[in-house]
Amino acid sequence: MQGQDEKKSTLRTLPGDDVRQIMWRFAERFDLQMLVQSARGVARGPVARLVAEGERNTHEWTAKKAALLTAFDEAGITAIFMAPEDGGYIEGPKNMALALAAFELSWVDGGAATGSLAGNLALSPIHECGTNEQRHRYMKAACPSQSGESRRARRGAFALTEPIPFVGVDTGVLSGKVRVAEWQDGREPILQVDKRGRFITNMGFADFVTAAVDTDDPRIKSSCMIILEEDDPGVYDRGVPTKKMVHQLSSTNDPVFSLKVPASRIIGGYTIKDGVIVPNLNHGEIIEVVFGHTRVTVGLMTGAKLLSAVEPLIRYHRGRFRGGETAGPGSPRYEFGLQQKEDVLHRLVDVWAAGEASASLGFTAARLFDDLDPLAKAKKQFFAEQNIAGGRAQMRALLKIQKDAVELIEIERQPENDRDRKRHAELKNDTLVRFVMLDTLANVLCPAAKLWNTGHGTNMMREAVSLMGGYGITEDCPGFLGQKWMDAQLEATYEGPESVQRRQLSVTMTNDLFLAQFKQWIRELRAIASRRPGTGACALATAMRLWLWTLERMQTTRDAEGAKLYQSARHGVTFPLADALCWLLAARLFILDVLELEEKGPSNPTVAEGLPGLLAFYMDLCHVQAARAASEVARICAELVFGYMRRPASNETGLDDCYADDDLEEANAADNADRQRPKADPFARFEGLEAFVRLRVLLDGRMSGARLAKDSAANALTRVMIPEALDYPA
Amino acid sequence: MSVQYQIFVCGGIVPDPLQTLDPVTAPAGPALKNEMMLPAVLDPFAWHALFEAARLARSSPGSKIYLVSLAPKAKLQQVMMSVAQKAVFDLVVIDGPASGFTDSNAVAAALSEAIQSVPGLDMNRLLVFGGWESASRGSGTTLQAVGEILGITDQFQGVDDLRIESDGSFRILERIDGGKHQVSTCAGAPAVLGWATGNLPEPPNNPQIGMTNMRGIMPALQKARPAKLNAQDLSYTSVTLPKQQRETRVVDKLSAEEIAREIAEWIKKS
């Protein structure tokens, strides 16, 4: 239990790097810590100056914007994606590194982050799926030159999206085509590629493009992704800049390509079978791999915006009346300004809590992908060794491993002494079991981070802007909050809009292995709740049970018309449940990050000094966020459970099927005295209602203390020490 | 053939200049409120000295830079995540308070002892760099005392430029009043140079340089010796921040000319 003295402590300063390093688990990664400083230097230096100078007010790709690319190169941001053998400096998987860089850049401007990430997106198909020759050539060429080298780094763009009515991310339909232009005996085929792009980032300066195209020739078996270079014969038209109202520091154009390229540019290579070119990977397979990684980073971009709003808002609120004649130094109006008003404080607590939760969700997902990448390679090797080829065969093999993983979870539920130790050790050390467990989580956390962080993040950015008053929607607003609000809306859309993420979640969240892990989390949260009741873990655990109960009910029952409830096309059921799950995941991961801080903080002298106050504040924030998540889940579940049953009629027969509250009946009777008969306000009854109601009652009761926590966090905001000025211009 | 200098840059850490600095009285004497929790940076004056040292090292191949820092090592580690990306150097750490309330003589003794303990120290190649002031409390005496203890009599303060002449001698520009510089020459090492701002922009961060430096930085932090700062006789009678002067009036009925006249009179009065 938290001691009395600790409870009295309060937040003394804004959390610094040392705190973040512990919470987001990179305290031992000096390469990442340096990357953070490096990216921050660019963000709060050249990027912030461009925004402050109004460079966002043009759609064109200007020399000033182009100078950012040099800044990225010099600061090592461009090279994050590269392996050391290609000129990079970070060993191993790069998901967390990219996430941190994007977070830092988005703290100031999302467009700058997008610009830096888009080059990686262009390289991703080559990096993940390319042949060795393609990987070696393009990764090396895209790496900034080292000292003594005179070459210019080549930059890429990723071209998937096309003019409507064709492709977005979620469809296999492509209007871009590839056909055989020349194919001489014994020579490599030359392909004709025709593609129009839309909203293609980096297109204002890209030297090469990785483009998705469909086959338009019986001599090419399937769609593919293909590399186009500026020097290829034909048309390489960058097109007009997109007139976007957001992310203006990145270059976005609608290009047109009509080029002849050798077949060796097909990403992943090809084989020739019976006179037909068979791409080894179709465009859908490549896109799946690529976007599996990159969406998490986008989610973190919006989370950074929320956290970046905290300091300028506190400063604005405190100083709101200073300089006027009516508020002298020492007076509450002078010292606290708008912080005298509870509403201002409470809303800022909500913004801060949402920012923390989204960062926790995003960074957990990024780390998970870092863990998953080597396991995915091991899985690939295993399939090759076992000669398990083809999607279906591999799926069958994975299903068997998934059962093993569920068994492992079941074994771990048992007390240690009762476990089959041999089997436990066997499963625990099985690389493929570990792979399926993490893969199942990644398939949920990735779309959840993209969906919730950007969607709810945008809503909360609106809240942040409103807390700045009229100042919030000016270009002069400290922290560029107005621009960030608009940028967040784009982040909710690109790389797969919200509906795409909800669709993916509606499938992956029903996976047995995911649900087994989800149940395990409920048990863990209950244990946390008994140790740390102030975190809101108890309410969250109950909300998770409610969600699970509702999911099972939706999967097993039908609506009043007899139609199946949980099915792919029934977005009214599946999408709200996906949304509800995201709230739960974010709140849970925030609690886990705070507990990590509680455990590791004392061993770091710079963190330890203010740790009791910091923890007290963070636990209050967790409580606020957990209660908010639980409320959302309760609302969604109630709507789904009751909303698809017909409202009983208010006649005698109908009342037999209703719960009629006595008091309500009396009230209705009084209100309707002039009517022919009293009318109860009915609601449907169903088998299992008691269990649902019990969970709802428990959940409501477990909100105890949430508002007190909000008061406490709000109070901390009035006392926390902040810097004299923002560390980037406005 | 150019001299391979041993350049020791003395530099502590200070709270980030944007932070609110609020003096308080702690059990050990004056301190800044929440100082351990505030983000810190390398003292800006030492920062310039480090850039100048990097330039000199580049132009005199074989030269080596040592950054000697007296600071709480946990705090210094965070600062190194940025500083280590700027130039290649070896770190020499003395674990102790970075506060502006330490005695400059005691700090100088600790720094000079750390310099003398570096294996292979060669007085004929030794240059001691640092800031002529400090952002924490600019007594401006630490570097001079380091030089005295090391027996270096060629000392220059407020340096903005150092040029190595063809005969190996130094041509040094030191700041004097009126925005002018005094030009001095000296035969060569050893010398102490307290830098003002120099002429160099801040180099961009380079994580690759940082990763190279980190191989030595972490061991240096781990084996840092605690500082022995003997300053029993030192006491502070009072500590205050420089007062901000703010004379603000809200006016809504004055013409622009009247406002301009009033501002001009105020300036003349100041």
CSV table of N, CA, C and O in Angstrom, one decimal, chain A residues 12-14 17-18 21 27 30-31 33-35 37-38 41 74-76 87-89 146 322-325 604-606 609-610 721-727, chain B residues 16-22 33-38 74-75 77-78 80-82 84-85 204-211 214 218 244 246 248-251:
chain,number,residue,atom,x,y,z
A,12,ARG,N,6.5,17.5,-8.9
A,12,ARG,CA,7.3,18.7,-8.7
A,12,ARG,C,7.8,19.3,-10.0
A,12,ARG,O,7.9,20.5,-10.2
A,13,THR,N,8.2,18.5,-11.0
A,13,THR,CA,8.6,19.0,-12.3
A,13,THR,C,7.9,18.1,-13.4
A,13,THR,O,7.4,17.0,-13.1
A,14,LEU,N,7.9,18.6,-14.6
A,14,LEU,CA,7.4,17.8,-15.7
A,14,LEU,C,8.3,16.6,-15.9
A,14,LEU,O,9.5,16.7,-15.7
A,17,ASP,N,13.5,13.1,-19.5
A,17,ASP,CA,14.0,11.9,-20.3
A,17,ASP,C,14.2,10.7,-19.4
A,17,ASP,O,13.9,9.6,-19.9
A,18,ASP,N,14.8,10.9,-18.3
A,18,ASP,CA,15.1,9.7,-17.4
A,18,ASP,C,13.8,8.9,-17.0
A,18,ASP,O,13.8,7.7,-16.9
A,21,GLN,N,12.5,7.1,-20.2
A,21,GLN,CA,13.4,6.0,-20.6
A,21,GLN,C,13.0,4.7,-19.8
A,21,GLN,O,13.0,3.6,-20.3
A,27,ALA,N,15.9,2.5,-21.1
A,27,ALA,CA,16.9,3.0,-20.2
A,27,ALA,C,18.3,2.4,-20.4
A,27,ALA,O,19.3,3.0,-20.1
A,30,PHE,N,21.5,3.1,-25.1
A,30,PHE,CA,22.1,4.4,-25.3
A,30,PHE,C,21.9,4.9,-26.7
A,30,PHE,O,21.9,6.1,-27.0
A,31,ASP,N,21.9,3.9,-27.7
A,31,ASP,CA,21.7,4.3,-29.1
A,31,ASP,C,20.4,5.0,-29.2
A,31,ASP,O,20.3,6.0,-29.9
A,33,GLN,N,18.7,6.5,-26.8
A,33,GLN,CA,18.7,7.8,-26.0
A,33,GLN,C,19.3,8.9,-26.9
A,33,GLN,O,18.9,10.0,-26.9
A,34,MET,N,20.4,8.5,-27.6
A,34,MET,CA,21.1,9.5,-28.4
A,34,MET,C,20.2,9.9,-29.6
A,34,MET,O,20.2,11.1,-29.9
A,35,LEU,N,19.6,8.9,-30.1
A,35,LEU,CA,18.7,9.2,-31.2
A,35,LEU,C,17.6,10.2,-30.8
A,35,LEU,O,17.2,11.1,-31.6
A,37,GLN,N,17.8,12.5,-28.5
A,37,GLN,CA,18.4,13.9,-28.4
A,37,GLN,C,18.6,14.4,-29.8
A,37,GLN,O,18.4,15.6,-30.1
A,38,SER,N,19.0,13.6,-30.7
A,38,SER,CA,19.3,14.0,-32.1
A,38,SER,C,18.1,14.5,-32.8
A,38,SER,O,18.0,15.6,-33.4
A,41,GLY,N,16.8,17.7,-31.4
A,41,GLY,CA,17.5,18.9,-31.8
A,41,GLY,C,17.0,19.4,-33.2
A,41,GLY,O,16.9,20.6,-33.4
A,74,GLU,N,22.0,14.6,-41.5
A,74,GLU,CA,23.2,15.0,-40.6
A,74,GLU,C,22.9,14.5,-39.1
A,74,GLU,O,23.8,14.1,-38.4
A,75,ALA,N,21.7,14.4,-38.8
A,75,ALA,CA,21.3,14.0,-37.4
A,75,ALA,C,21.1,12.5,-37.2
A,75,ALA,O,20.8,12.1,-36.2
A,76,GLY,N,21.4,11.8,-38.3
A,76,GLY,CA,21.3,10.3,-38.2
A,76,GLY,C,19.8,9.8,-38.3
A,76,GLY,O,19.6,8.6,-38.1
A,87,GLY,N,25.4,1.2,-43.7
A,87,GLY,CA,25.7,2.6,-43.3
A,87,GLY,C,24.9,3.1,-42.2
A,87,GLY,O,25.0,4.2,-41.7
A,88,GLY,N,24.0,2.2,-41.6
A,88,GLY,CA,23.3,2.6,-40.4
A,88,GLY,C,24.1,2.4,-39.1
A,88,GLY,O,25.3,2.1,-39.2
A,89,TYR,N,23.5,2.7,-38.0
A,89,TYR,CA,24.2,2.6,-36.8
A,89,TYR,C,23.5,1.9,-35.7
A,89,TYR,O,23.9,1.7,-34.5
A,146,GLN,N,28.8,9.1,-46.0
A,146,GLN,CA,29.7,9.3,-44.8
A,146,GLN,C,30.7,10.3,-45.2
A,146,GLN,O,30.9,10.7,-46.3
A,322,ARG,N,-1.6,37.9,-16.2
A,322,ARG,CA,-0.4,38.7,-15.7
A,322,ARG,C,-0.2,39.8,-16.7
A,322,ARG,O,-0.4,39.7,-17.9
A,323,GLY,N,0.2,40.9,-16.2
A,323,GLY,CA,0.4,42.1,-17.0
A,323,GLY,C,-0.8,43.1,-17.0
A,323,GLY,O,-0.7,44.2,-17.4
A,324,GLY,N,-1.9,42.6,-16.5
A,324,GLY,CA,-3.1,43.5,-16.4
A,324,GLY,C,-3.0,44.2,-15.1
A,324,GLY,O,-2.2,44.0,-14.2
A,325,GLU,N,-3.9,45.2,-15.0
A,325,GLU,CA,-3.9,46.1,-13.8
A,325,GLU,C,-4.6,45.4,-12.6
A,325,GLU,O,-4.4,45.8,-11.5
A,604,ASN,N,17.4,4.9,-9.9
A,604,ASN,CA,18.0,6.0,-10.7
A,604,ASN,C,18.0,7.3,-9.8
A,604,ASN,O,16.9,7.8,-9.5
A,605,PRO,N,19.2,7.8,-9.4
A,605,PRO,CA,19.2,8.9,-8.5
A,605,PRO,C,18.4,10.2,-9.0
A,605,PRO,O,17.8,10.9,-8.2
A,606,THR,N,18.4,10.4,-10.3
A,606,THR,CA,17.8,11.6,-10.8
A,606,THR,C,16.3,11.5,-10.8
A,606,THR,O,15.5,12.4,-10.7
A,609,GLU,N,14.6,11.2,-6.7
A,609,GLU,CA,14.4,12.4,-5.8
A,609,GLU,C,12.9,12.8,-5.8
A,609,GLU,O,12.4,13.1,-4.7
A,610,GLY,N,12.3,12.8,-6.9
A,610,GLY,CA,10.9,13.3,-6.9
A,610,GLY,C,9.9,12.2,-7.2
A,610,GLY,O,8.8,12.4,-7.5
A,721,MET,N,6.3,22.7,-11.3
A,721,MET,CA,7.2,23.7,-11.8
A,721,MET,C,7.4,23.5,-13.3
A,721,MET,O,7.7,22.3,-13.7
A,722,ILE,N,7.3,24.5,-14.1
A,722,ILE,CA,7.5,24.3,-15.5
A,722,ILE,C,8.6,25.3,-15.9
A,722,ILE,O,8.9,26.3,-15.2
A,723,PRO,N,9.2,25.1,-17.1
A,723,PRO,CA,10.3,26.0,-17.6
A,723,PRO,C,9.7,27.4,-17.8
A,723,PRO,O,8.5,27.6,-17.9
A,724,GLU,N,10.6,28.4,-17.9
A,724,GLU,CA,10.2,29.7,-18.1
A,724,GLU,C,9.6,29.9,-19.5
A,724,GLU,O,8.8,30.8,-19.7
A,725,ALA,N,10.1,29.2,-20.5
A,725,ALA,CA,9.6,29.3,-21.8
A,725,ALA,C,9.7,28.0,-22.5
A,725,ALA,O,10.4,27.1,-22.1
A,726,LEU,N,8.9,27.9,-23.6
A,726,LEU,CA,9.0,26.7,-24.4
A,726,LEU,C,10.3,26.6,-25.1
A,726,LEU,O,10.9,27.6,-25.5
A,727,ASP,N,10.8,25.3,-25.3
A,727,ASP,CA,12.1,25.2,-25.9
A,727,ASP,C,12.1,25.2,-27.4
A,727,ASP,O,13.0,24.6,-28.0
B,16,ASP,N,19.1,23.3,-17.6
B,16,ASP,CA,18.7,23.9,-18.9
B,16,ASP,C,18.3,25.3,-18.6
B,16,ASP,O,17.5,25.6,-17.7
B,17,PRO,N,18.9,26.2,-19.4
B,17,PRO,CA,18.6,27.7,-19.1
B,17,PRO,C,17.2,28.1,-19.2
B,17,PRO,O,16.8,29.1,-18.6
B,18,LEU,N,16.3,27.3,-19.8
B,18,LEU,CA,14.9,27.7,-19.9
B,18,LEU,C,14.2,27.3,-18.6
B,18,LEU,O,13.0,27.8,-18.4
B,19,GLN,N,14.8,26.5,-17.7
B,19,GLN,CA,14.1,26.1,-16.5
B,19,GLN,C,14.0,27.2,-15.5
B,19,GLN,O,14.7,28.2,-15.5
B,20,THR,N,13.0,27.1,-14.7
B,20,THR,CA,12.8,28.1,-13.6
B,20,THR,C,13.8,27.8,-12.5
B,20,THR,O,13.9,26.6,-12.0
B,21,LEU,N,14.6,28.7,-12.2
B,21,LEU,CA,15.6,28.5,-11.2
B,21,LEU,C,15.2,29.3,-9.9
B,21,LEU,O,15.1,30.5,-9.9
B,22,ASP,N,15.0,28.5,-8.9
B,22,ASP,CA,14.5,29.0,-7.6
B,22,ASP,C,15.4,28.6,-6.5
B,22,ASP,O,15.5,27.5,-6.0
B,33,LYS,N,15.9,24.8,-6.3
B,33,LYS,CA,14.8,23.9,-6.1
B,33,LYS,C,14.7,22.9,-7.2
B,33,LYS,O,14.8,23.2,-8.4
B,34,ASN,N,14.5,21.6,-6.8
B,34,ASN,CA,14.3,20.5,-7.7
B,34,ASN,C,15.5,20.3,-8.7
B,34,ASN,O,15.3,19.8,-9.8
B,35,GLU,N,16.7,20.7,-8.3
B,35,GLU,CA,17.8,20.8,-9.2
B,35,GLU,C,18.1,19.4,-9.8
B,35,GLU,O,18.3,19.3,-11.0
B,36,MET,N,18.1,18.4,-9.0
B,36,MET,CA,18.4,17.0,-9.6
B,36,MET,C,17.3,16.6,-10.6
B,36,MET,O,17.6,15.8,-11.5
B,37,MET,N,16.1,17.1,-10.5
B,37,MET,CA,15.1,16.7,-11.4
B,37,MET,C,15.0,17.5,-12.7
B,37,MET,O,14.3,17.2,-13.6
B,38,LEU,N,15.6,18.7,-12.7
B,38,LEU,CA,15.5,19.5,-13.9
B,38,LEU,C,16.4,19.0,-15.0
B,38,LEU,O,17.5,18.5,-14.7
B,74,ALA,N,24.9,10.4,-12.5
B,74,ALA,CA,23.6,10.0,-13.1
B,74,ALA,C,23.1,11.1,-14.1
B,74,ALA,O,22.5,10.9,-15.1
B,75,LYS,N,23.3,12.3,-13.6
B,75,LYS,CA,22.8,13.5,-14.4
B,75,LYS,C,23.7,13.7,-15.6
B,75,LYS,O,23.2,14.0,-16.7
B,77,GLN,N,25.3,11.4,-17.2
B,77,GLN,CA,25.0,10.4,-18.2
B,77,GLN,C,23.9,10.9,-19.2
B,77,GLN,O,24.0,10.7,-20.4
B,78,GLN,N,22.9,11.5,-18.6
B,78,GLN,CA,21.8,12.0,-19.5
B,78,GLN,C,22.4,13.1,-20.4
B,78,GLN,O,22.0,13.1,-21.6
B,80,MET,N,25.3,13.4,-21.5
B,80,MET,CA,26.2,12.8,-22.5
B,80,MET,C,25.5,12.3,-23.7
B,80,MET,O,26.0,12.2,-24.8
B,81,MET,N,24.2,12.0,-23.6
B,81,MET,CA,23.4,11.5,-24.7
B,81,MET,C,23.3,12.5,-25.8
B,81,MET,O,23.1,12.2,-27.0
B,82,SER,N,23.5,13.8,-25.5
B,82,SER,CA,23.5,14.8,-26.5
B,82,SER,C,25.0,15.2,-26.8
B,82,SER,O,25.4,15.3,-27.9
B,84,ALA,N,27.8,13.7,-26.4
B,84,ALA,CA,28.7,12.7,-27.0
B,84,ALA,C,28.5,12.7,-28.5
B,84,ALA,O,29.3,12.1,-29.2
B,85,GLN,N,27.4,13.3,-29.1
B,85,GLN,CA,27.2,13.3,-30.5
B,85,GLN,C,28.0,14.4,-31.2
B,85,GLN,O,27.9,14.5,-32.5
B,204,PRO,N,25.9,19.7,-35.8
B,204,PRO,CA,24.7,18.8,-35.7
B,204,PRO,C,25.0,17.6,-34.9
B,204,PRO,O,26.1,17.2,-34.8
B,205,ASN,N,23.9,17.0,-34.3
B,205,ASN,CA,24.1,15.8,-33.6
B,205,ASN,C,24.5,14.7,-34.6
B,205,ASN,O,24.0,14.7,-35.7
B,206,ASN,N,25.4,13.8,-34.2
B,206,ASN,CA,25.7,12.7,-35.0
B,206,ASN,C,25.7,11.5,-34.2
B,206,ASN,O,26.7,11.2,-33.5
B,207,PRO,N,24.7,10.7,-34.2
B,207,PRO,CA,24.6,9.5,-33.4
B,207,PRO,C,25.7,8.5,-33.6
B,207,PRO,O,26.1,7.8,-32.7
B,208,GLN,N,26.3,8.5,-34.8
B,208,GLN,CA,27.4,7.6,-35.1
B,208,GLN,C,28.6,8.0,-34.2
B,208,GLN,O,29.3,7.1,-33.7
B,209,ILE,N,28.9,9.3,-34.1
B,209,ILE,CA,30.0,9.7,-33.3
B,209,ILE,C,29.6,9.4,-31.8
B,209,ILE,O,30.4,8.9,-31.0
B,210,GLY,N,28.3,9.6,-31.5
B,210,GLY,CA,27.9,9.3,-30.1
B,210,GLY,C,28.1,7.8,-29.8
B,210,GLY,O,28.6,7.5,-28.7
B,211,MET,N,27.8,6.9,-30.7
B,211,MET,CA,27.9,5.5,-30.4
B,211,MET,C,29.4,5.2,-30.2
B,211,MET,O,29.8,4.4,-29.3
B,214,MET,N,30.3,6.4,-26.7
B,214,MET,CA,29.7,5.7,-25.6
B,214,MET,C,30.5,4.5,-25.1
B,214,MET,O,30.4,4.1,-24.0
B,218,MET,N,30.5,5.1,-20.8
B,218,MET,CA,29.9,4.3,-19.8
B,218,MET,C,30.9,3.8,-18.8
B,218,MET,O,30.7,3.9,-17.5
B,244,GLN,N,14.0,40.6,-12.2
B,244,GLN,CA,13.5,41.1,-13.5
B,244,GLN,C,12.9,42.4,-13.3
B,244,GLN,O,12.2,42.7,-12.3
B,246,ARG,N,10.2,44.8,-14.7
B,246,ARG,CA,9.1,44.8,-15.6
B,246,ARG,C,8.2,46.0,-15.2
B,246,ARG,O,7.6,46.1,-14.1
B,248,THR,N,5.0,47.5,-16.7
B,248,THR,CA,4.0,47.3,-17.7
B,248,THR,C,2.8,48.2,-17.4
B,248,THR,O,2.4,48.2,-16.2
B,249,ARG,N,2.3,48.9,-18.3
B,249,ARG,CA,1.1,49.6,-18.2
B,249,ARG,C,0.1,49.3,-19.3
B,249,ARG,O,0.6,49.1,-20.4
B,250,VAL,N,-1.1,49.1,-19.1
B,250,VAL,CA,-2.1,48.9,-20.1
B,250,VAL,C,-2.7,50.3,-20.5
B,250,VAL,O,-3.2,50.9,-19.6
B,251,VAL,N,-2.5,50.7,-21.7
B,251,VAL,CA,-3.1,52.0,-22.1
B,251,VAL,C,-3.9,51.8,-23.3
B,251,VAL,O,-3.6,51.0,-24.1
